Each structure stands twice: as structure tokens, then as C-alpha cells.
Amino acid sequence: MRKVLPTLAVAVLLATAGCAGSDAGSSGPIVVGSVNALSGAATFPESSQAAKAVFDAANAAGGVNGRRIEYKAIDDKGDPSAAAAAAREVVGGDSAVALVGSSSLIECEINEKYYEQQKILSMPGIGVDPACFSSPNIAPVNVGPFHDMTLTLLYGSEVLKLDDVCALLEIAGNTLPAYQAAIDEWTKITGKKLKYVDSTVPYGGSDYTPYIVKARAAGCKAITVNPVEPDSIGQLKAAQAQGWTDVTWLLLTSVYSENYAKAISNAGAGVYVPAEFSPFTDAAAPANQEWRDLMAKNKIPLTSFSQGGYLAAKYFLAVLRGMKGDITRETVTKALREMKPISDPMVGTPYVFGPAQAHHDNTAGWPIKLATGTNKWELSARDWLRIPRS
Amino acid sequence: MLQGALAGLAAGGLYAVLAVCLTLMSRLVRVVNFAQSATGMFGCYVAVFLAVHLGFPEWLATLAGILLGGALSAVLGWIVSTWLAEADTGTRSAVTVAVLLLLISLAFILFGNKPQPFHPLLAGPAFTVGGVVVSQVTVVTVALAVLVALGCRAVLARTSLGVRLRALSERPTTAELLGIPARPLSVGVWTATGVIATLAVSIVAPSQSNDPTSLAMLVVPAAAAALLGGFRRLDLAVAGGLVLGMAQGAVAQADKLSVLRYFLPFLVIVALLLWTQRKEVWDAAR
């Protein structure tokens, strides 16, 4: 046994050295990772599925400079410790060159410092928590809930000309200052103020009637909320049970799904949402054609999440293909920092990673609406609605 | 405040119905059924599945869901009264916790974690009092709670079935030796409460957010309400449910108190336990 152990140790050392050698070289696969909510209470598997579909198609067409892309989508289960472990597995263990197409409720906040230490960049398909939009190493593809809130308020007050707009905010963790900043931005642009803000509305509440009654008594004509689907359904039903049918709902992309439309038959004076990507429910949109075909081929649901993952992978491939020389974490990070903005008809704002300390540059949404009794999303604008640059 | 209290009445009605079911179970079959609202939730989810994916008419799907809720409860009752007939209340109740968790997981596995398109059985306001809207759901759940409590009381006090049930709950062994069929009667009680709970959840679920966990966890405020009647008195269980719902509604009206809303059932449980234990000496109470 004593003789075996050193031999084994030498063998292991040789093997790991061999592996490390092949990783750093220019012939092995390029490892790309992502951290996602694939299981747990709220899941978004479509983003990484879509990114994988893009990479699979690229591999089938010969890869990047003859190298395959090996895509690893790790589950964070919506759990902070699992999110930290997932990032370490893919960044430390698998030596990924970048993270692409992640979508998680908590991942950015948990891992931003680790990404800075490891000098790795992340391009989430869908960024949700405030840290996704305030870290130098993370640049999500999507608009995000905060700019979404400014956009939905702008549409309500400037296009629909609604007065007496109120806000019901569901606050999880440290998101209140970010939503407040989004509302303040709207105030700065329009000079208008919200009639009433209730930031005590709980996530996953069972009965929202008391909050609805309170908002109605306050004289709200329109309400902006940052809900997840089940909560929004509960709120609309509570309003319906109260006979409050003339209230307009200014909601976020978080409720933009076929499923939500089916569940809502009485939408009051209408549900308005700024779609973060070219509206996927519009089958005729040429901007979405390529994405739609790829998703259909891979049997991936048509959602905003799959749009985000698809675009993240597409942008990343474009940067990778423009690189000369070795593809390593250092060179990829450098290339993303120095990339030129990429425009795509699926979004209203060009994407660029760049050297900024915060990445919150996507400022365009496409207004869509859900009317009472239709159970279908309709376009309510012909072009992107943009937050004016101040 | 009054507005808020009335707004909380629909939830209060639901708590009251579930509290009545819990009280009946505790009195008649010696169990605190933690799966009470979970069986109701599961019945509702199956009803939605039948209506949406298999094209059943709404009424038939709802009826099937309610029957399924009763059947699930009956199976659970049969298991408990067969294998745990001699066990104490704690052990019998512990089994229902396992069923609660099982049903929540099963609902996620079978129906996913996206919201279901529940079709409302009742929608819209019933009437307005001084500018406060009372919804149809509120009227029906409160009426259901009161009717179920009165009905159960009448059955227990005035019918021979009631006498047998009471005998069984007071002196199970003596009753069985006298020839009272223990197991069928127990399973009957489980079935009835399963049906009532599923009916109540079916009425309320379409009017609120309805993921499996929040529907199954309605058992917590219901238990707080049942505790007011010491899991013995039906009238206090109804009152407890209604008051708890109204208090939650009222508390939500004040921004500073709003955060209390979801802790209220737990606060009520702790307060009632302390109150009922107030005369115990330390050694006996712990």
C-alpha cells in the first residue's frame, strides 16, 4: 500500500496536468457556463435551453475556429448556497471562459463578488435582482424589472394619459431602493408623482383583497405592480370580486406569458406590459423568425426567457467569432470589454458589455396589452418605447 | 379599518369552514388533520386540469374535484383507522403532516409551478354597505361556515348517528364493544370533512392567488381559529375564523402593521396556548 500511494499520486498529478494542458490549449472545447433556477418554487429553464440550442447549432456548423462549445447549465434551485456552489462548480471546476444565458432570481447578488475575483464576465439571458444591473462583471441582455417599471409608468402617463397612478410593490430582499429609483426616474422625466405607494404587498400572498380595497379607497385609476404571475392573477381577481372594473394595470414583463393570458378573463380596463424583447405572441414579427424556428426545432417554449437566452448566446458567439488568437477566460473577458455594440431587431437597444462599472443599458420595451375577455396579448404600439436619455 | 375588515371576511369565511372541519376531526376521530386544506387544494387542481386539458364542463370538473377531495380524505381516514386505531392523537396527526407535504409535492410534479387558469364559480360584488363592497365569494363562504357548523351541531345533538359518533369519540372501546361500527363511521367523518373543505377551497381559490403551497398552508390560520374553540367548540371555531380574517384585513390597511398580517395566525396560536396553560404549574405544563 505504501508503494502504491505515491505512484497513484504521481499518476493523478500527471493526469490533472494533462487535463489542464488540454484546457489551456487551442484545440479542446470552449467551456461556457450558466447558473439558473431550474428547480424550486419559481423556475426559468428556457433561457439556458435556448442558449444551448444556439451553441448546439454553432457546433453542428463546425464550432468556433474548429473548437466545440461545451455549454454547462447548472441549477441553483433558487437557493443562495446552491447558487454559490453552482458558480464555483462551473467557474472554478470546469474553467469556463464566461457565463452566458443565466437566469435566476438571486444568482447575481450571490456571485457578483466571486465573478470579480475570478475575472470572469457573465451575460445573463434574464437578470432579475438589482445586482445584475450594478456589477462591473455582469451585463444582462434583458431590460430588467427596474427599467421595466419606468417604461410601464411612462406608457401609462404619457401615452394612455392616465392620472392618479398608484404603485403596489412586492419587495423581496433589498429591491425597494431600485424600484424607488425607477419611479424617481419616471418622475424626473414627466414631472408627475404617484398618487399612492404601498410597498408592503407580500410575495405569494393568498388574498390580496385588503390591498386592493385600500388602493381603490385612495382613488387610484391605474396601478403599477411588480408581480410574479400567480400574485398578479390574485390581485386582478380581488379587484374583480370588488367590482372594480375601470382600473388600468401597468405591469412588468414578468406576467407576459400565454399562461397568464389564459388565466385572466377579466382584466379591468386592460393590462399593459412593456415586452422586453420583440413580442413573441406576434407570430408575424419578422424580428423573431429565426428565434422562433430554432425554438420550434428544439421544442423550447416561446417565452421572454427563451428570447433572452437565445440573444445572450448569439451576442456571445458574435464576439467569439471576432476574436483572433487563443480563446481563454482572459482573452474572452478582454474581447467583451472591448466589443462594439451589436444591434438586433429583437431588442430596441444595442447590446454592449464594455468597461462600465454597472450595466443597465437596455432601455426599450414594446408596449403590449391584454384586454378583458380576449385571453390574448395584442400589440399596442408600432415601435419601441424608449426611456429618454437624460 | 372597517373596509379592510370586510375585505378580510372572505378569507375569514374560508378559515372558519376549515376550522369547523378541523374541530370535527379532532372531536370525532382524534386527529388534527394538517392535510385538511391540502386535500381541498389537490381536488381543485384536478378539477382545473379536467376542465382545461380534457374539456370537461366546469360544473362537472368541479364536482369531480370535490368528490376526489372527499375520496382522498377517505383513503387517509381508512389508513389511519386501520393501522393507527390504537395510536394516540399525536401519532395519528403526524401522519397527516406527511400527507400534506406529499400532496404539495405531487401538485408541483403533476401540474407544474405555473398558475392555473381557475374558472370562478362566483364572481363580482354581492352588495355594498356604506361604500364598502362585499363580494359574492364572501357571502357564500361565511354562510357556508355558519351552515356547516349549525348542521354538524344538529346532527351530533339530535340524530342517532350523532349519538353513535359522540359515543365513539368519548369512549371508543366501549362504543365498539356495544357494536357501533368504528371504522366505517370514522371514514365517514374523514370523507365528509374532505368534501366540505374541497368545496370551500373551490369557491375561494379562483378569487385569490392559488399556488399549491399557499392553498395547502391555509391550514395554519384555520388551526389558529380552531384553537379558539379548543378544537372542541364549533361556534368558537367559526367566530375565530371570521375574526382572524377580519383582523388580517384590517391590519393590512395600516402600512406599519401590514407586515404583521401573515404572522397573526402564529401570534394567535401562541397567545391562546399561553392562555389555556395559564393555570398549569410548571412541571405539569412543560
CSV table of C-alpha atoms in Angstrom, one decimal, chain A residues 157-320:
chain,number,residue,atom,x,y,z
A,157,SER,CA,-48.9,58.5,-18.0
A,158,GLU,CA,-47.6,59.7,-21.4
A,159,VAL,CA,-49.4,57.5,-24.0
A,160,LEU,CA,-52.6,56.4,-22.2
A,161,LYS,CA,-52.7,59.8,-20.4
A,162,LEU,CA,-53.7,58.3,-17.1
A,163,ASP,CA,-53.8,60.3,-13.9
A,164,ASP,CA,-53.9,59.0,-10.4
A,165,VAL,CA,-51.4,56.2,-10.9
A,166,CYS,CA,-50.5,54.2,-7.8
A,167,ALA,CA,-47.9,51.6,-7.1
A,168,LEU,CA,-48.2,48.3,-5.2
A,169,LEU,CA,-44.7,47.0,-4.7
A,170,GLU,CA,-43.8,43.4,-3.8
A,171,ILE,CA,-40.5,43.8,-2.1
A,172,ALA,CA,-38.1,40.8,-1.8
A,173,GLY,CA,-34.7,41.4,-0.2
A,174,ASN,CA,-33.1,44.7,-1.0
A,175,THR,CA,-35.1,45.6,-4.1
A,176,LEU,CA,-37.0,48.6,-2.7
A,177,PRO,CA,-34.3,51.3,-3.4
A,178,ALA,CA,-34.0,50.0,-7.0
A,179,TYR,CA,-37.8,50.2,-7.6
A,180,GLN,CA,-37.9,53.6,-5.9
A,181,ALA,CA,-35.1,54.8,-8.3
A,182,ALA,CA,-37.1,53.5,-11.2
A,183,ILE,CA,-40.2,55.5,-10.0
A,184,ASP,CA,-38.0,58.6,-9.4
A,185,GLU,CA,-36.7,58.4,-12.9
A,186,TRP,CA,-40.2,58.5,-14.3
A,187,THR,CA,-40.9,61.5,-12.0
A,188,LYS,CA,-37.8,63.2,-13.3
A,189,ILE,CA,-38.9,62.7,-17.0
A,190,THR,CA,-42.5,63.5,-16.6
A,191,GLY,CA,-42.7,65.8,-13.6
A,192,LYS,CA,-45.5,63.6,-12.3
A,193,LYS,CA,-45.9,61.9,-8.9
A,194,LEU,CA,-47.5,58.7,-7.9
A,195,LYS,CA,-50.8,59.2,-6.0
A,196,TYR,CA,-50.0,56.4,-3.6
A,197,VAL,CA,-47.3,53.8,-3.0
A,198,ASP,CA,-47.8,50.7,-0.9
A,199,SER,CA,-44.6,48.7,-0.5
A,200,THR,CA,-45.9,46.3,2.0
A,201,VAL,CA,-47.6,44.0,-0.5
A,202,PRO,CA,-46.3,40.4,0.1
A,203,TYR,CA,-45.0,38.0,-2.4
A,204,GLY,CA,-47.1,34.8,-2.6
A,205,GLY,CA,-49.9,36.3,-0.6
A,206,SER,CA,-53.1,34.2,-0.6
A,207,ASP,CA,-55.7,37.0,-0.6
A,208,TYR,CA,-54.9,40.5,-1.9
A,209,THR,CA,-58.4,41.9,-1.3
A,210,PRO,CA,-57.3,44.3,1.6
A,211,TYR,CA,-54.5,45.9,-0.6
A,212,ILE,CA,-56.9,46.3,-3.5
A,213,VAL,CA,-59.6,47.8,-1.2
A,214,LYS,CA,-57.0,50.2,0.1
A,215,ALA,CA,-55.8,51.3,-3.3
A,216,ARG,CA,-59.4,51.8,-4.5
A,217,ALA,CA,-60.2,53.9,-1.5
A,218,ALA,CA,-57.1,56.0,-2.2
A,219,GLY,CA,-58.6,56.9,-5.6
A,220,CYS,CA,-56.2,55.1,-7.9
A,221,LYS,CA,-57.2,55.0,-11.6
A,222,ALA,CA,-54.2,52.9,-12.6
A,223,ILE,CA,-51.9,50.6,-10.6
A,224,THR,CA,-48.4,49.6,-11.4
A,225,VAL,CA,-47.2,46.4,-9.8
A,226,ASN,CA,-44.0,44.3,-10.0
A,227,PRO,CA,-45.7,40.9,-9.6
A,228,VAL,CA,-44.9,37.3,-10.3
A,229,GLU,CA,-47.7,35.7,-12.3
A,230,PRO,CA,-49.8,34.0,-9.5
A,231,ASP,CA,-49.7,37.2,-7.4
A,232,SER,CA,-50.9,39.3,-10.3
A,233,ILE,CA,-53.7,36.9,-11.0
A,234,GLY,CA,-54.8,37.1,-7.4
A,235,GLN,CA,-54.7,40.9,-7.5
A,236,LEU,CA,-56.8,41.1,-10.6
A,237,LYS,CA,-59.3,38.6,-9.3
A,238,ALA,CA,-59.5,40.5,-6.0
A,239,ALA,CA,-60.3,43.7,-8.0
A,240,GLN,CA,-62.9,41.8,-10.0
A,241,ALA,CA,-64.6,40.5,-6.9
A,242,GLN,CA,-64.8,44.1,-5.6
A,243,GLY,CA,-66.5,45.1,-8.8
A,244,TRP,CA,-63.5,47.4,-9.7
A,245,THR,CA,-63.5,47.1,-13.4
A,246,ASP,CA,-62.3,50.6,-14.5
A,247,VAL,CA,-58.7,50.2,-13.2
A,248,THR,CA,-55.8,50.0,-15.6
A,249,TRP,CA,-52.9,47.7,-14.7
A,250,LEU,CA,-49.4,48.8,-15.6
A,251,LEU,CA,-47.4,45.6,-15.1
A,252,LEU,CA,-44.0,44.3,-16.0
A,253,THR,CA,-42.7,41.7,-18.4
A,254,SER,CA,-42.8,39.2,-15.5
A,255,VAL,CA,-46.5,38.5,-16.4
A,256,TYR,CA,-46.1,38.3,-20.2
A,257,SER,CA,-47.0,34.7,-20.9
A,258,GLU,CA,-49.7,32.8,-22.7
A,259,ASN,CA,-50.4,31.1,-19.5
A,260,TYR,CA,-51.2,34.4,-17.7
A,261,ALA,CA,-53.4,35.5,-20.6
A,262,LYS,CA,-55.4,32.3,-20.3
A,263,ALA,CA,-55.8,32.7,-16.6
A,264,ILE,CA,-57.1,36.3,-16.8
A,265,SER,CA,-60.5,36.7,-18.3
A,266,ASN,CA,-61.5,40.0,-16.6
A,267,ALA,CA,-58.6,42.4,-17.0
A,268,GLY,CA,-60.5,45.6,-15.9
A,269,ALA,CA,-59.5,48.5,-18.2
A,270,GLY,CA,-56.6,46.4,-19.5
A,271,VAL,CA,-53.3,45.0,-18.6
A,272,TYR,CA,-50.3,46.9,-20.2
A,273,VAL,CA,-46.8,45.5,-20.3
A,274,PRO,CA,-43.6,46.7,-21.9
A,275,ALA,CA,-42.3,43.5,-23.6
A,276,GLU,CA,-38.5,43.4,-23.1
A,277,PHE,CA,-38.0,41.7,-26.5
A,278,SER,CA,-39.9,41.8,-29.8
A,279,PRO,CA,-43.3,40.5,-28.6
A,280,PHE,CA,-43.2,36.7,-29.1
A,281,THR,CA,-47.0,36.4,-29.2
A,282,ASP,CA,-47.0,38.2,-32.5
A,283,ALA,CA,-46.4,35.3,-34.9
A,284,ALA,CA,-45.9,37.6,-37.8
A,285,ALA,CA,-43.0,39.6,-36.4
A,286,PRO,CA,-40.0,39.0,-38.8
A,287,ALA,CA,-37.6,40.0,-36.0
A,288,ASN,CA,-38.4,36.8,-34.2
A,289,GLN,CA,-38.5,34.4,-37.1
A,290,GLU,CA,-35.0,32.9,-36.7
A,291,TRP,CA,-35.5,32.5,-32.9
A,292,ARG,CA,-39.0,31.0,-33.4
A,293,ASP,CA,-37.7,28.4,-35.9
A,294,LEU,CA,-34.8,27.4,-33.6
A,295,MET,CA,-37.1,27.1,-30.6
A,296,ALA,CA,-39.6,25.0,-32.5
A,297,LYS,CA,-36.9,22.7,-33.8
A,298,ASN,CA,-35.6,22.2,-30.2
A,299,LYS,CA,-39.1,22.1,-28.6
A,300,ILE,CA,-38.4,25.0,-26.3
A,301,PRO,CA,-41.3,27.1,-25.1
A,302,LEU,CA,-41.7,30.6,-26.7
A,303,THR,CA,-41.2,32.9,-23.8
A,304,SER,CA,-39.3,36.1,-23.0
A,305,PHE,CA,-36.9,33.9,-21.1
A,306,SER,CA,-36.0,31.8,-24.2
A,307,GLN,CA,-35.6,35.1,-26.1
A,308,GLY,CA,-33.1,36.4,-23.5
A,309,GLY,CA,-31.1,33.1,-23.5
A,310,TYR,CA,-31.1,33.0,-27.3
A,311,LEU,CA,-29.8,36.6,-27.7
A,312,ALA,CA,-27.2,36.2,-25.0
A,313,ALA,CA,-25.7,33.2,-26.8
A,314,LYS,CA,-26.0,34.9,-30.2
A,315,TYR,CA,-24.1,38.0,-29.0
A,316,PHE,CA,-21.5,35.9,-27.3
A,317,LEU,CA,-20.9,33.9,-30.5
A,318,ALA,CA,-20.5,37.1,-32.5
A,319,VAL,CA,-17.8,38.3,-30.1
A,320,LEU,CA,-16.1,34.9,-30.0
